[in-house]
Short mmCIF file of C-alpha atoms in Angstrom, two decimals:
data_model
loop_
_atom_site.label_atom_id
_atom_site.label_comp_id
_atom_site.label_asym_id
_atom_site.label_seq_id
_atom_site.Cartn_x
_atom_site.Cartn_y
_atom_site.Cartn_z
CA UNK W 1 108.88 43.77 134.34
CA UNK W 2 109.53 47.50 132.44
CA UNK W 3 112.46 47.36 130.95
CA UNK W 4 110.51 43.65 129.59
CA UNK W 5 107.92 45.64 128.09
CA UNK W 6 110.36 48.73 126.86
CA UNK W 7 112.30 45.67 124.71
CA UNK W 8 109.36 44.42 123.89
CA UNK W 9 108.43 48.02 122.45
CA UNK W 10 111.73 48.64 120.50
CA UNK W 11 111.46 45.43 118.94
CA UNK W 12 107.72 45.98 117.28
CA UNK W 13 109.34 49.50 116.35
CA UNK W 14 112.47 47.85 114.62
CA UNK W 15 110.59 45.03 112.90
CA UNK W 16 108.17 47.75 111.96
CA UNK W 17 110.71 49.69 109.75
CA UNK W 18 112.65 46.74 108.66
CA UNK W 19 109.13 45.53 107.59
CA UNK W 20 107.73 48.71 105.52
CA UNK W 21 111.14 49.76 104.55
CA UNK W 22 111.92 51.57 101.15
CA UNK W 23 111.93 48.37 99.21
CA UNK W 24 109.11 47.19 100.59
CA UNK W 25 107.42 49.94 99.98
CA UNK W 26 108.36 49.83 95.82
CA UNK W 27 107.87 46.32 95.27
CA UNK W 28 103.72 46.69 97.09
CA UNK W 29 103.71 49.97 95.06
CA UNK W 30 104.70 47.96 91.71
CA UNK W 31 102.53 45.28 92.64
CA UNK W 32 99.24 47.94 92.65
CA UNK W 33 100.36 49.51 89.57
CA UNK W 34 100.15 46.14 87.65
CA UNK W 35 97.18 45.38 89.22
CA UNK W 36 95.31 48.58 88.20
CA UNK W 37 96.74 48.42 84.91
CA UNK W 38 95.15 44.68 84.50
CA UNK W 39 92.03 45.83 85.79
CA UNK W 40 91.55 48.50 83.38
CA UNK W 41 91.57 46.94 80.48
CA UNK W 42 88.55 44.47 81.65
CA UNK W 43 85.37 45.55 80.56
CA UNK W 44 83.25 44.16 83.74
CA UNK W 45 85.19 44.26 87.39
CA UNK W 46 83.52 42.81 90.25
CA UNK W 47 82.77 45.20 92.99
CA UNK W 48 84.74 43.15 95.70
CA UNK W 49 87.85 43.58 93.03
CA UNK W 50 87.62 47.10 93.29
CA UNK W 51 87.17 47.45 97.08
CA UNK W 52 90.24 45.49 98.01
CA UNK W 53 92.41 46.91 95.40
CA UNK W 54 90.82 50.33 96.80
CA UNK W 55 91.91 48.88 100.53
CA UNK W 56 95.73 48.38 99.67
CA UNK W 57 95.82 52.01 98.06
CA UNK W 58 94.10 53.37 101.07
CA UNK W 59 96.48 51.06 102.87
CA UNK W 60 99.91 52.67 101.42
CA UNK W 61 98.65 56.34 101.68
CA UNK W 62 97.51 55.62 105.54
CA UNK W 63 101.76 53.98 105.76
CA UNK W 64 102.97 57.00 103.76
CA UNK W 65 100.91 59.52 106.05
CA UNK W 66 102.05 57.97 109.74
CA UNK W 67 105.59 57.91 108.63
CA UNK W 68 106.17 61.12 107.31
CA UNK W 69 106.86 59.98 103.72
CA UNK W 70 105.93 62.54 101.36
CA UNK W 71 107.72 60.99 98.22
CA UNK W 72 105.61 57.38 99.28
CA UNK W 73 102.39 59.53 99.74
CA UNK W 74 102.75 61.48 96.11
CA UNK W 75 103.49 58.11 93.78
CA UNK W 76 100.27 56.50 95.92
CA UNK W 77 98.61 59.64 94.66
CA UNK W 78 99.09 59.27 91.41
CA UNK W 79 97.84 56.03 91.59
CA UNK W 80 94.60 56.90 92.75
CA UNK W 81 94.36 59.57 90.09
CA UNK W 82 95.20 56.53 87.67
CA UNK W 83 92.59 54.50 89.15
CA UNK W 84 90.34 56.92 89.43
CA UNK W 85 90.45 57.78 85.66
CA UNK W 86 90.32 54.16 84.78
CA UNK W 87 86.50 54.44 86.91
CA UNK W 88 88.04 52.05 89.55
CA UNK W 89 86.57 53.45 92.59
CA UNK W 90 83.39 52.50 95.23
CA UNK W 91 80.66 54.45 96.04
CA UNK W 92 81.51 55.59 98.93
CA UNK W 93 85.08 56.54 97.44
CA UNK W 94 84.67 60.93 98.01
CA UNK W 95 83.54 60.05 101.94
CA UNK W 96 86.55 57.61 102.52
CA UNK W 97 88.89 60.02 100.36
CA UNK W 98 87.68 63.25 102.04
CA UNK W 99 88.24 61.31 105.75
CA UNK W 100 91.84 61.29 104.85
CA UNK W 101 92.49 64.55 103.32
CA UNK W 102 90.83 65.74 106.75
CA UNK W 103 93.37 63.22 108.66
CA UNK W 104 96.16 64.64 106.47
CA UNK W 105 95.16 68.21 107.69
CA UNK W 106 95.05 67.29 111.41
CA UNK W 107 98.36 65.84 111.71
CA UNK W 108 99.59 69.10 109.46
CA UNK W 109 100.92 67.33 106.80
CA UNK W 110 100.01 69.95 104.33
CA UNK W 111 101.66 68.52 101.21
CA UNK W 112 100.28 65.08 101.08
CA UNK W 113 96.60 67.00 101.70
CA UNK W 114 97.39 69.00 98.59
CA UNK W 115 98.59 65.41 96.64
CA UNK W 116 95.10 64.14 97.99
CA UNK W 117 93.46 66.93 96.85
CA UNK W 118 94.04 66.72 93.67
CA UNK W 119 93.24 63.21 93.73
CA UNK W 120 89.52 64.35 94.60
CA UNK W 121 89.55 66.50 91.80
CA UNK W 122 89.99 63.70 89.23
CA UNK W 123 87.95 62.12 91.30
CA UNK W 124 85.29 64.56 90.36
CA UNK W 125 85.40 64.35 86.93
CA UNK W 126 84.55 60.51 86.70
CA UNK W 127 82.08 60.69 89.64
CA UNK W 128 78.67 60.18 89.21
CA UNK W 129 75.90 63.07 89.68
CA UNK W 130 74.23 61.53 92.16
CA UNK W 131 77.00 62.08 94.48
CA UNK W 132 77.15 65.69 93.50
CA UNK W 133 75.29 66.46 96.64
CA UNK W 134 77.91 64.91 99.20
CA UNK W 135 80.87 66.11 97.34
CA UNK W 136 79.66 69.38 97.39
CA UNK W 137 78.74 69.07 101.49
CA UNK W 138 82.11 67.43 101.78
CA UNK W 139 84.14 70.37 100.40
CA UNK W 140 82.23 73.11 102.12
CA UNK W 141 83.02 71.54 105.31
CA UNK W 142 86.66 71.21 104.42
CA UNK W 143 86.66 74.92 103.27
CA UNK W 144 85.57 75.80 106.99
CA UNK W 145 88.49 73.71 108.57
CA UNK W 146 90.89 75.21 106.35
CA UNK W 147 89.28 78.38 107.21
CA UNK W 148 89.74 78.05 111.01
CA UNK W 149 93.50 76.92 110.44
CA UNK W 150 94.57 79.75 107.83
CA UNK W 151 95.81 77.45 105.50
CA UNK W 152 95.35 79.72 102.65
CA UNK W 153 96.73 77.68 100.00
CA UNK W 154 94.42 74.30 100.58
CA UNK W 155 91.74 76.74 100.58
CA UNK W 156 92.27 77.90 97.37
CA UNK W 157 92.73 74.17 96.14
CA UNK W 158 89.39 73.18 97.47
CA UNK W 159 87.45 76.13 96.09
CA UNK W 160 88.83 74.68 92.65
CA UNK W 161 87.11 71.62 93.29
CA UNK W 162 84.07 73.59 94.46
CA UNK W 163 84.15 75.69 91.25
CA UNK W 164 84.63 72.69 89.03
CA UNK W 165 81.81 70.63 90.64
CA UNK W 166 79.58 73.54 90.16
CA UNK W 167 79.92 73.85 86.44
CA UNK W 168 80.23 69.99 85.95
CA UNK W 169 77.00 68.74 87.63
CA UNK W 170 73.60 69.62 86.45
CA UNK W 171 72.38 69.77 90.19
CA UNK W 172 68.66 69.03 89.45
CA UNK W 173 68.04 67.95 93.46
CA UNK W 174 66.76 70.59 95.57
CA UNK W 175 69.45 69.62 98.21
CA UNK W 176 72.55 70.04 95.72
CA UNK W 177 71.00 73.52 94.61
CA UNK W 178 70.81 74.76 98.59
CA UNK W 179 74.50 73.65 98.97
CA UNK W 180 75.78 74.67 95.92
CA UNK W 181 74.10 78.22 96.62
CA UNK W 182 75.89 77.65 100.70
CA UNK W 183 79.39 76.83 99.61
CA UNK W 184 79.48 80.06 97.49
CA UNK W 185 77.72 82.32 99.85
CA UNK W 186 80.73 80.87 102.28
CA UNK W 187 83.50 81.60 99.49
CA UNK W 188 81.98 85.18 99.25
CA UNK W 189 82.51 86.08 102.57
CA UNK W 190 85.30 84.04 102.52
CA UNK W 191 86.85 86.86 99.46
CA UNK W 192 85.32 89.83 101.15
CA UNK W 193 86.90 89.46 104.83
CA UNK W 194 90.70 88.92 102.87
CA UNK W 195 89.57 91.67 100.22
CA UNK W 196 89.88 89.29 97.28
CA UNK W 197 88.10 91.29 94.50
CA UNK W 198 89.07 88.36 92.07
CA UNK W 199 88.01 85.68 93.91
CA UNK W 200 84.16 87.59 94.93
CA UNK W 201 83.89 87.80 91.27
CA UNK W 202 84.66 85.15 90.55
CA UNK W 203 82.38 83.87 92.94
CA UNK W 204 79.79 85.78 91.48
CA UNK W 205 80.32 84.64 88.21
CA UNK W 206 79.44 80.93 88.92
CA UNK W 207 77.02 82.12 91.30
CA UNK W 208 74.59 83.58 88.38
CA UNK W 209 75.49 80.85 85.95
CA UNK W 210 74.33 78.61 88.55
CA UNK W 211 70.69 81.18 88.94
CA UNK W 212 70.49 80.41 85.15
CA UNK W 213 70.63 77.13 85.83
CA UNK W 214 67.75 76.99 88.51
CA UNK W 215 65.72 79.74 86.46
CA UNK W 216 62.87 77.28 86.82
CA UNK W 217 62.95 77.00 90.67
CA UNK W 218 62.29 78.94 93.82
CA UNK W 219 65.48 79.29 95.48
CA UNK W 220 64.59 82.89 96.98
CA UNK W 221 65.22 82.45 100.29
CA UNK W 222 68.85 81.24 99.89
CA UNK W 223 69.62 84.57 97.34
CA UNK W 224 68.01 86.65 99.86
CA UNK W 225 70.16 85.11 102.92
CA UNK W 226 73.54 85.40 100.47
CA UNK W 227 72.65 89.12 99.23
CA UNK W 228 72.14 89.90 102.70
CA UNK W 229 75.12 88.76 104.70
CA UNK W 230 77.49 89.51 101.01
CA UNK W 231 76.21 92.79 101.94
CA UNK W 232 76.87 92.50 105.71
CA UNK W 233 80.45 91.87 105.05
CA UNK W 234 80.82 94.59 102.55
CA UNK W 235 80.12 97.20 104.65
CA UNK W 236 81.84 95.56 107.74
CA UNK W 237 85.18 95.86 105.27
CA UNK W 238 84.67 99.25 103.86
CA UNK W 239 85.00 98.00 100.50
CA UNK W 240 84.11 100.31 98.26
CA UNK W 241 85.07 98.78 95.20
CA UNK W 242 82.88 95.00 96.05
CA UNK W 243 79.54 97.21 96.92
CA UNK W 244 80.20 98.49 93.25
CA UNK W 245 80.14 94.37 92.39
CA UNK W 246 77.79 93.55 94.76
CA UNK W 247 75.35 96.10 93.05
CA UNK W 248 75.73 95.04 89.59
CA UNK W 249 75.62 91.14 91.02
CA UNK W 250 71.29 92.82 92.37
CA UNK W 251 71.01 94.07 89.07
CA UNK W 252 72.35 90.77 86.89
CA UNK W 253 69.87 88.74 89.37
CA UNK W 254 67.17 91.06 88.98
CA UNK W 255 67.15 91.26 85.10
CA UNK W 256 66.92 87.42 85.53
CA UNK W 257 63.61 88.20 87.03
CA UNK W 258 65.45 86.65 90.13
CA UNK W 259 64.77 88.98 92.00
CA UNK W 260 61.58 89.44 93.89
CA UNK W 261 59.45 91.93 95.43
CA UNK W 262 59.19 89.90 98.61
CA UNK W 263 63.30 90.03 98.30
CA UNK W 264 63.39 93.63 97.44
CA UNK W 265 61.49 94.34 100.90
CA UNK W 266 63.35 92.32 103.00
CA UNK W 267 66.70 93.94 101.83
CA UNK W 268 65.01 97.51 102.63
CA UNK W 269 63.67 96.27 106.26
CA UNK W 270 67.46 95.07 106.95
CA UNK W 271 69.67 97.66 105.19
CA UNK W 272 69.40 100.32 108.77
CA UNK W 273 69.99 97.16 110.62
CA UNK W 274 73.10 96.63 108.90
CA UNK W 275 74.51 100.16 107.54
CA UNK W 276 74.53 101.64 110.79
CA UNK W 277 78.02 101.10 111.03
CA UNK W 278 78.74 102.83 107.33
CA UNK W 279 76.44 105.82 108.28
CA UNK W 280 77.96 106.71 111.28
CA UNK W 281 81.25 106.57 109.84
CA UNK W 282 81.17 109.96 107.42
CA UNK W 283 84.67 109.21 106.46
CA UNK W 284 83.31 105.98 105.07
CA UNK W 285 83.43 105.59 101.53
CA UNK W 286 80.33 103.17 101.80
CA UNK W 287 77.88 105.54 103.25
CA UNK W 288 76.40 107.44 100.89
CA UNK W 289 76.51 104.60 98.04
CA UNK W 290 74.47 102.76 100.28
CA UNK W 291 71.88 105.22 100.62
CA UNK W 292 72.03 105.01 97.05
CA UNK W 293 71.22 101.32 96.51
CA UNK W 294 68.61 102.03 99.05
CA UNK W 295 66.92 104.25 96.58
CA UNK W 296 67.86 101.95 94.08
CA UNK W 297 65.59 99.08 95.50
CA UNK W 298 62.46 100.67 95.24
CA UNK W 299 62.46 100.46 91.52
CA UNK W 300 63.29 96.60 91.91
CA UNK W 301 60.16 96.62 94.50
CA UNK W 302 57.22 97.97 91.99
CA UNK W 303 58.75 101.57 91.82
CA UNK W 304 57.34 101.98 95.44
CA UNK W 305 59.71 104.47 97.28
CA UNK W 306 57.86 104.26 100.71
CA UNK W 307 59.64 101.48 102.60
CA UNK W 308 63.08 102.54 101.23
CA UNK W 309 62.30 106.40 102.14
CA UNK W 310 61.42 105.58 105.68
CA UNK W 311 64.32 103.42 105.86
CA UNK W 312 66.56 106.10 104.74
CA UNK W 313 65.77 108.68 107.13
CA UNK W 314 65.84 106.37 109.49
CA UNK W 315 69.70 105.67 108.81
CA UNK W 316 69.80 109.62 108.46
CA UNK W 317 68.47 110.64 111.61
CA UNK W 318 71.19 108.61 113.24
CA UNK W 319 73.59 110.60 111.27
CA UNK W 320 72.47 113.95 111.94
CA UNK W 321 71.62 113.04 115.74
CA UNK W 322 75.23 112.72 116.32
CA UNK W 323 77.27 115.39 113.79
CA UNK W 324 74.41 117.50 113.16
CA UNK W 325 72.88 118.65 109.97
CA UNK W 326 76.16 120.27 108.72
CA UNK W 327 78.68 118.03 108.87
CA UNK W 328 76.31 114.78 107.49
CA UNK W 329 74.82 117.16 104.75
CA UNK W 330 76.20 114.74 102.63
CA UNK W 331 74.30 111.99 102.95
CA UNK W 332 71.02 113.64 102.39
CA UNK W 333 71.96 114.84 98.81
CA UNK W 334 70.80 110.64 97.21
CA UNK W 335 67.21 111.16 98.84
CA UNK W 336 67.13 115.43 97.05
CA UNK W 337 68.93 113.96 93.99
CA UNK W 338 66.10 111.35 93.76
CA UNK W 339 63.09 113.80 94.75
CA UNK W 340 64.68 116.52 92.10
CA UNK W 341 64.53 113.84 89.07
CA UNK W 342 61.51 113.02 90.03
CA UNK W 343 60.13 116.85 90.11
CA UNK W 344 62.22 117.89 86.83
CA UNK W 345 60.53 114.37 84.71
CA UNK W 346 56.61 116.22 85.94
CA UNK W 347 57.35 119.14 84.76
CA UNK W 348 58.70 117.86 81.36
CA UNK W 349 56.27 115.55 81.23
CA UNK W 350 53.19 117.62 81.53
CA UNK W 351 50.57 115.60 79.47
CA UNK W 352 51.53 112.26 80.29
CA UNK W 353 52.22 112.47 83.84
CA UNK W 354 52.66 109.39 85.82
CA UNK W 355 50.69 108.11 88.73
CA UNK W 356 53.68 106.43 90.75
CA UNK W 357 56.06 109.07 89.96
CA UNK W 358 53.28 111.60 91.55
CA UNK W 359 53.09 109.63 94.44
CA UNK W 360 56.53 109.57 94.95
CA UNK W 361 57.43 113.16 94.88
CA UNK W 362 54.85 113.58 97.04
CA UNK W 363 56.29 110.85 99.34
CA UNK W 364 59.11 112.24 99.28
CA UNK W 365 57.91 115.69 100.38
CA UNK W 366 55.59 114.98 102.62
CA UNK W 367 58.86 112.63 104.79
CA UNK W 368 60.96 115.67 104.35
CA UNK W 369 59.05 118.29 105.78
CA UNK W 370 57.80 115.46 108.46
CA UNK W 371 61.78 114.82 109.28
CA UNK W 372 62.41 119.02 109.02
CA UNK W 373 60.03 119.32 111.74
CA UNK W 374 61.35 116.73 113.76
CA UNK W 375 64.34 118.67 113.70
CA UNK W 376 63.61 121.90 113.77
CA UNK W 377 61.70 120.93 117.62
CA UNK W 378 64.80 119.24 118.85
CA UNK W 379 67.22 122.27 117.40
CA UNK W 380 65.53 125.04 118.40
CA UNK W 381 64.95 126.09 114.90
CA UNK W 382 61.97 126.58 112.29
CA UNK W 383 61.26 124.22 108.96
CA UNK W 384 61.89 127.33 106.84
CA UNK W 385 65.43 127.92 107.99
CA UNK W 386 66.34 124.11 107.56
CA UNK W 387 65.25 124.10 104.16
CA UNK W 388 66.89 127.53 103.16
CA UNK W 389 70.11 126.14 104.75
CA UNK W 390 69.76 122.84 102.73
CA UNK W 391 69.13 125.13 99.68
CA UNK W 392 72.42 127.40 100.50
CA UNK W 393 74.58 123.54 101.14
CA UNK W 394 73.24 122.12 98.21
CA UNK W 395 74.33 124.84 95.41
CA UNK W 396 77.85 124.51 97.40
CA UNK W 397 77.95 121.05 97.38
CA UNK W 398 77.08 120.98 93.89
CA UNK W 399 79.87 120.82 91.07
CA UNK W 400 77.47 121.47 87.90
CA UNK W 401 76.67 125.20 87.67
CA UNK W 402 73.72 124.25 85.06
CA UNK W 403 72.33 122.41 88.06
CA UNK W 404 71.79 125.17 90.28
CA UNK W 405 68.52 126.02 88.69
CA UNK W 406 67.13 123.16 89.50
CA UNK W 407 68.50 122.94 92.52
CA UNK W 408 66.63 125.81 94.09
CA UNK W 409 63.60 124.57 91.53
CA UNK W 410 63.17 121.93 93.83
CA UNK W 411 63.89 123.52 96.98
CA UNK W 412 61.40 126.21 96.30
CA UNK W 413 59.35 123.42 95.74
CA UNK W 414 59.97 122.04 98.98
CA UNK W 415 59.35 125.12 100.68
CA UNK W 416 55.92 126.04 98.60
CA UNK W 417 54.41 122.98 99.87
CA UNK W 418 55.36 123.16 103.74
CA UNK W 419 53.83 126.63 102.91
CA UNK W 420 50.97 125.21 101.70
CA UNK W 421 50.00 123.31 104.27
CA UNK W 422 51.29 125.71 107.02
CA UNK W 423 49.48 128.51 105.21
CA UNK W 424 52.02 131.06 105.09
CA UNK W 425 51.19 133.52 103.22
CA UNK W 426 54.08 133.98 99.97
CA UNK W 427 55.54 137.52 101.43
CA UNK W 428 56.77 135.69 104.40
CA UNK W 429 58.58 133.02 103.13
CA UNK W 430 62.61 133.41 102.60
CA UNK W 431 62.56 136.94 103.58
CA UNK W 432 64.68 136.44 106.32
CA UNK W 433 67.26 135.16 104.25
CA UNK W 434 67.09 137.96 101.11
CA UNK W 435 65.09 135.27 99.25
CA UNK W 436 62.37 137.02 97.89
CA UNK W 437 61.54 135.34 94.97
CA UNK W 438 59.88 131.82 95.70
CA UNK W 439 57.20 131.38 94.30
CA UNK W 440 53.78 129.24 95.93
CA UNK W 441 52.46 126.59 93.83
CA UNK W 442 49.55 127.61 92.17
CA UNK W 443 45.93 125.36 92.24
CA UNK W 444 46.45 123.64 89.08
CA UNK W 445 50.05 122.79 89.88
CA UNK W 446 48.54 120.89 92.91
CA UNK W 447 45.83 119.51 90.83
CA UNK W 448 48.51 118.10 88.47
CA UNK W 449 51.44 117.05 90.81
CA UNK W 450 49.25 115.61 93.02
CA UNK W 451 49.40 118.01 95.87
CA UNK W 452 46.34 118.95 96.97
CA UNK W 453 46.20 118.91 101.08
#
């Protein structure tokens, strides 16, 4: 009864191959091309025309794919690229083509994905827009599985198509906007985890021509969940040179008036959620350009430096918790850089002083002093020493000797006001360090930089 069936077996094998041989093969193949050529010169096909001639291509390709062909599945191909070009194709034509690109993949017959591939690209270009929205759902989902198998090449094929469809399409449908704004946010991270700089700007390029696009709509929410996990990645990587991208990608976005202040707040509530990692690392190249762009955001967020000051000491008490105030002097020189400018612009700009630039330096003091303290209790220290120290640091750290001045301007500044509302008298302050000559802010200097306790 087995070795019945075993013939049996070798016999449908046999009369398989003699069946679908080579010449079999060439004559159905010849057959198709005639037939496509006939059919495009008609000016009006019948849909059932189209579907079976559709069926025998998908017919030869499925043939070409379980025998191992690849010469069979490259000339069937080009025949759908033919077709394709000639508008002979269904409806559902991207679905059925994408289900065997995907089938291709599976059994790891990489080439005759690749012919397929391109195949979908011409595909593309005669395709109509309302289909933009599953061709673009199609390839993001390919870009994952070729993302989970490391095929880098097919990956870079189907970002083409991504790429292509992008700039094609006018994507007016909410939906098509969300995925178009998805599958880039994907090939983002996609370029920052492999350190791509290329390919991220690449991605950002096509990413703001698509914001000029949608200029008109509210598409907030998915900038703010792609500037936030771009930025995740970034620092994850230690990429110096794609936070220098990333931060000129905030400001393109922002002079597009893309950027909002609800936007600008939520990036300052998650940055010490997500630059732990680059703070705590001072050999990290990251950390103190991301204090930076902290700083930076406040200007995007109604000039208001309060959130991003809070956050910032937040991210530096971690810092100094663990190295101390010596070694992670570094990263408080954005936060005295920023409080400096601030102090040098009053004090050249006596008579037309600015409200929100008051309020800032004052900010700015006031969280200083309030983090001094802090650390003077768990040190063992006083708020005077701190600052003195920060003043010696600072004129090291500095590399412009015409900045020095200004330097210990501030600092003196710094040290008047905890003064001030200490009320230490002026002998007492910086003798203990040979300082003798700080000088206490007067009444009208309160009056005028906002001061007054």
């Amino acid at each position: 009864m087995l070795w019945r069936m075993l013939v049996k077996r070798l016999l449908s094998i046999a009369l398989f191959q003699r069946c679908f041989s080579v010449r079999f093969f060439n004559l159905y193949y010849n057959i198709l091309c005639f037939e496509v050529s006939r059919l495009s010169s008609k000016k009006r096909i019948n849909e059932k025309v189209i579907d079976g001639l559709m069926r025998k291509e998908y017919f030869l390709i499925n043939l070409a794919i379980l025998t191992g062909n690849q010469v069979f599945a490259y000339k069937v191909s080009e025949l759908m690229k033919l077709s394709f070009g000639e508008k002979l194709m269904r409806n559902s034509e991207p679905k059925k083509l994408m289900a065997l690109i995907i089938k291709a993949v599976k059994l790891e017959q990489y080439d005759v994905a690749e012919y397929l591939l391109a195949a979908y690209k011409t595909l593309l270009m005669h395709i109509n827009e309302k289909n933009a929205n599953q061709c673009l759902r199609q390839l993001l989902i390919l870009v994952v599985i070729m993302q989970k198998r490391n095929l880098t090449y097919l990956m870079s094929k189907v970002m083409e198509c991504i790429f292509y469809s992008i700039s094609k399409f006018n994507l007016h449908e909410q939906r098509t906007r969300i995925i178009s704004i998805l599958a880039l946010k994907r090939i983002g991270i996609i370029a920052i985890r492999k350190r791509d700089d290329a390919l991220f700007i690449e991605c950002k390029k096509y990413c703001l021509d698509i914001e000029t696009t949608f200029e008109h709509y509210n598409i907030s929410k998915q900038i703010e969940e792609l500037l936030i996990d771009w930025f995740y990645y970034i620092l994850k990587t230690n990429n110096e040179c794609l936070l220098n991208v990333y931060q000129e990608f905030y400001e393109d976005l922002y002079r597009k008036g893309l950027i909002t202040s609800l936007i600008s707040s939520r990036m300052t509530q998650e940055i010490p959620n997500i630059a732990g990692m680059a703070i705590m690392n001072l050999s990290s190249k990251c950390g103190d350009r991301v204090l930076c762009f902290l700083l930076k955001l406040s200007e995007y967020d109604s000039c208001d430096m309060k959130s991003a000051v809070k956050s910032y000491l937040c991210l530096l008490k971690m810092a100094v918790g663990n190295y101390g105030l010596d070694k992670s002097f570094s990263l408080f020189i954005p936060l005295l850089e920023s409080g400096r400018q601030i102090y040098m612009h009053e004090q050249r700009f006596t008579h037309s002083s600015d409200v929100m630039r008051k309020k800032n330096l004052k900010l700015v003091l006031n969280e200083l002093i309030f983090f001094f303290e802090v650390e003077a209790r768990q040190s063992g220290s006083t708020v005077e020493n701190i600052i003195l120290n920060i003043r010696q640091y600072w004129i090291v750290f500095s590399k412009l000797k015409k900045s020095v001045p200004r330097i210990e301007a501030f600092c003196d500044l710094l040290l008047a006001h905890w003064g001030a509302k200490k009320n230490i008298k002026k002998n007492q302050l910086g003798i203990n360090h040979g300082i003798s000559n700080i000088s206490l802010m007067t009444s009208e200097d309160k009056e005028r930089l906002d001061l007054v306790l």
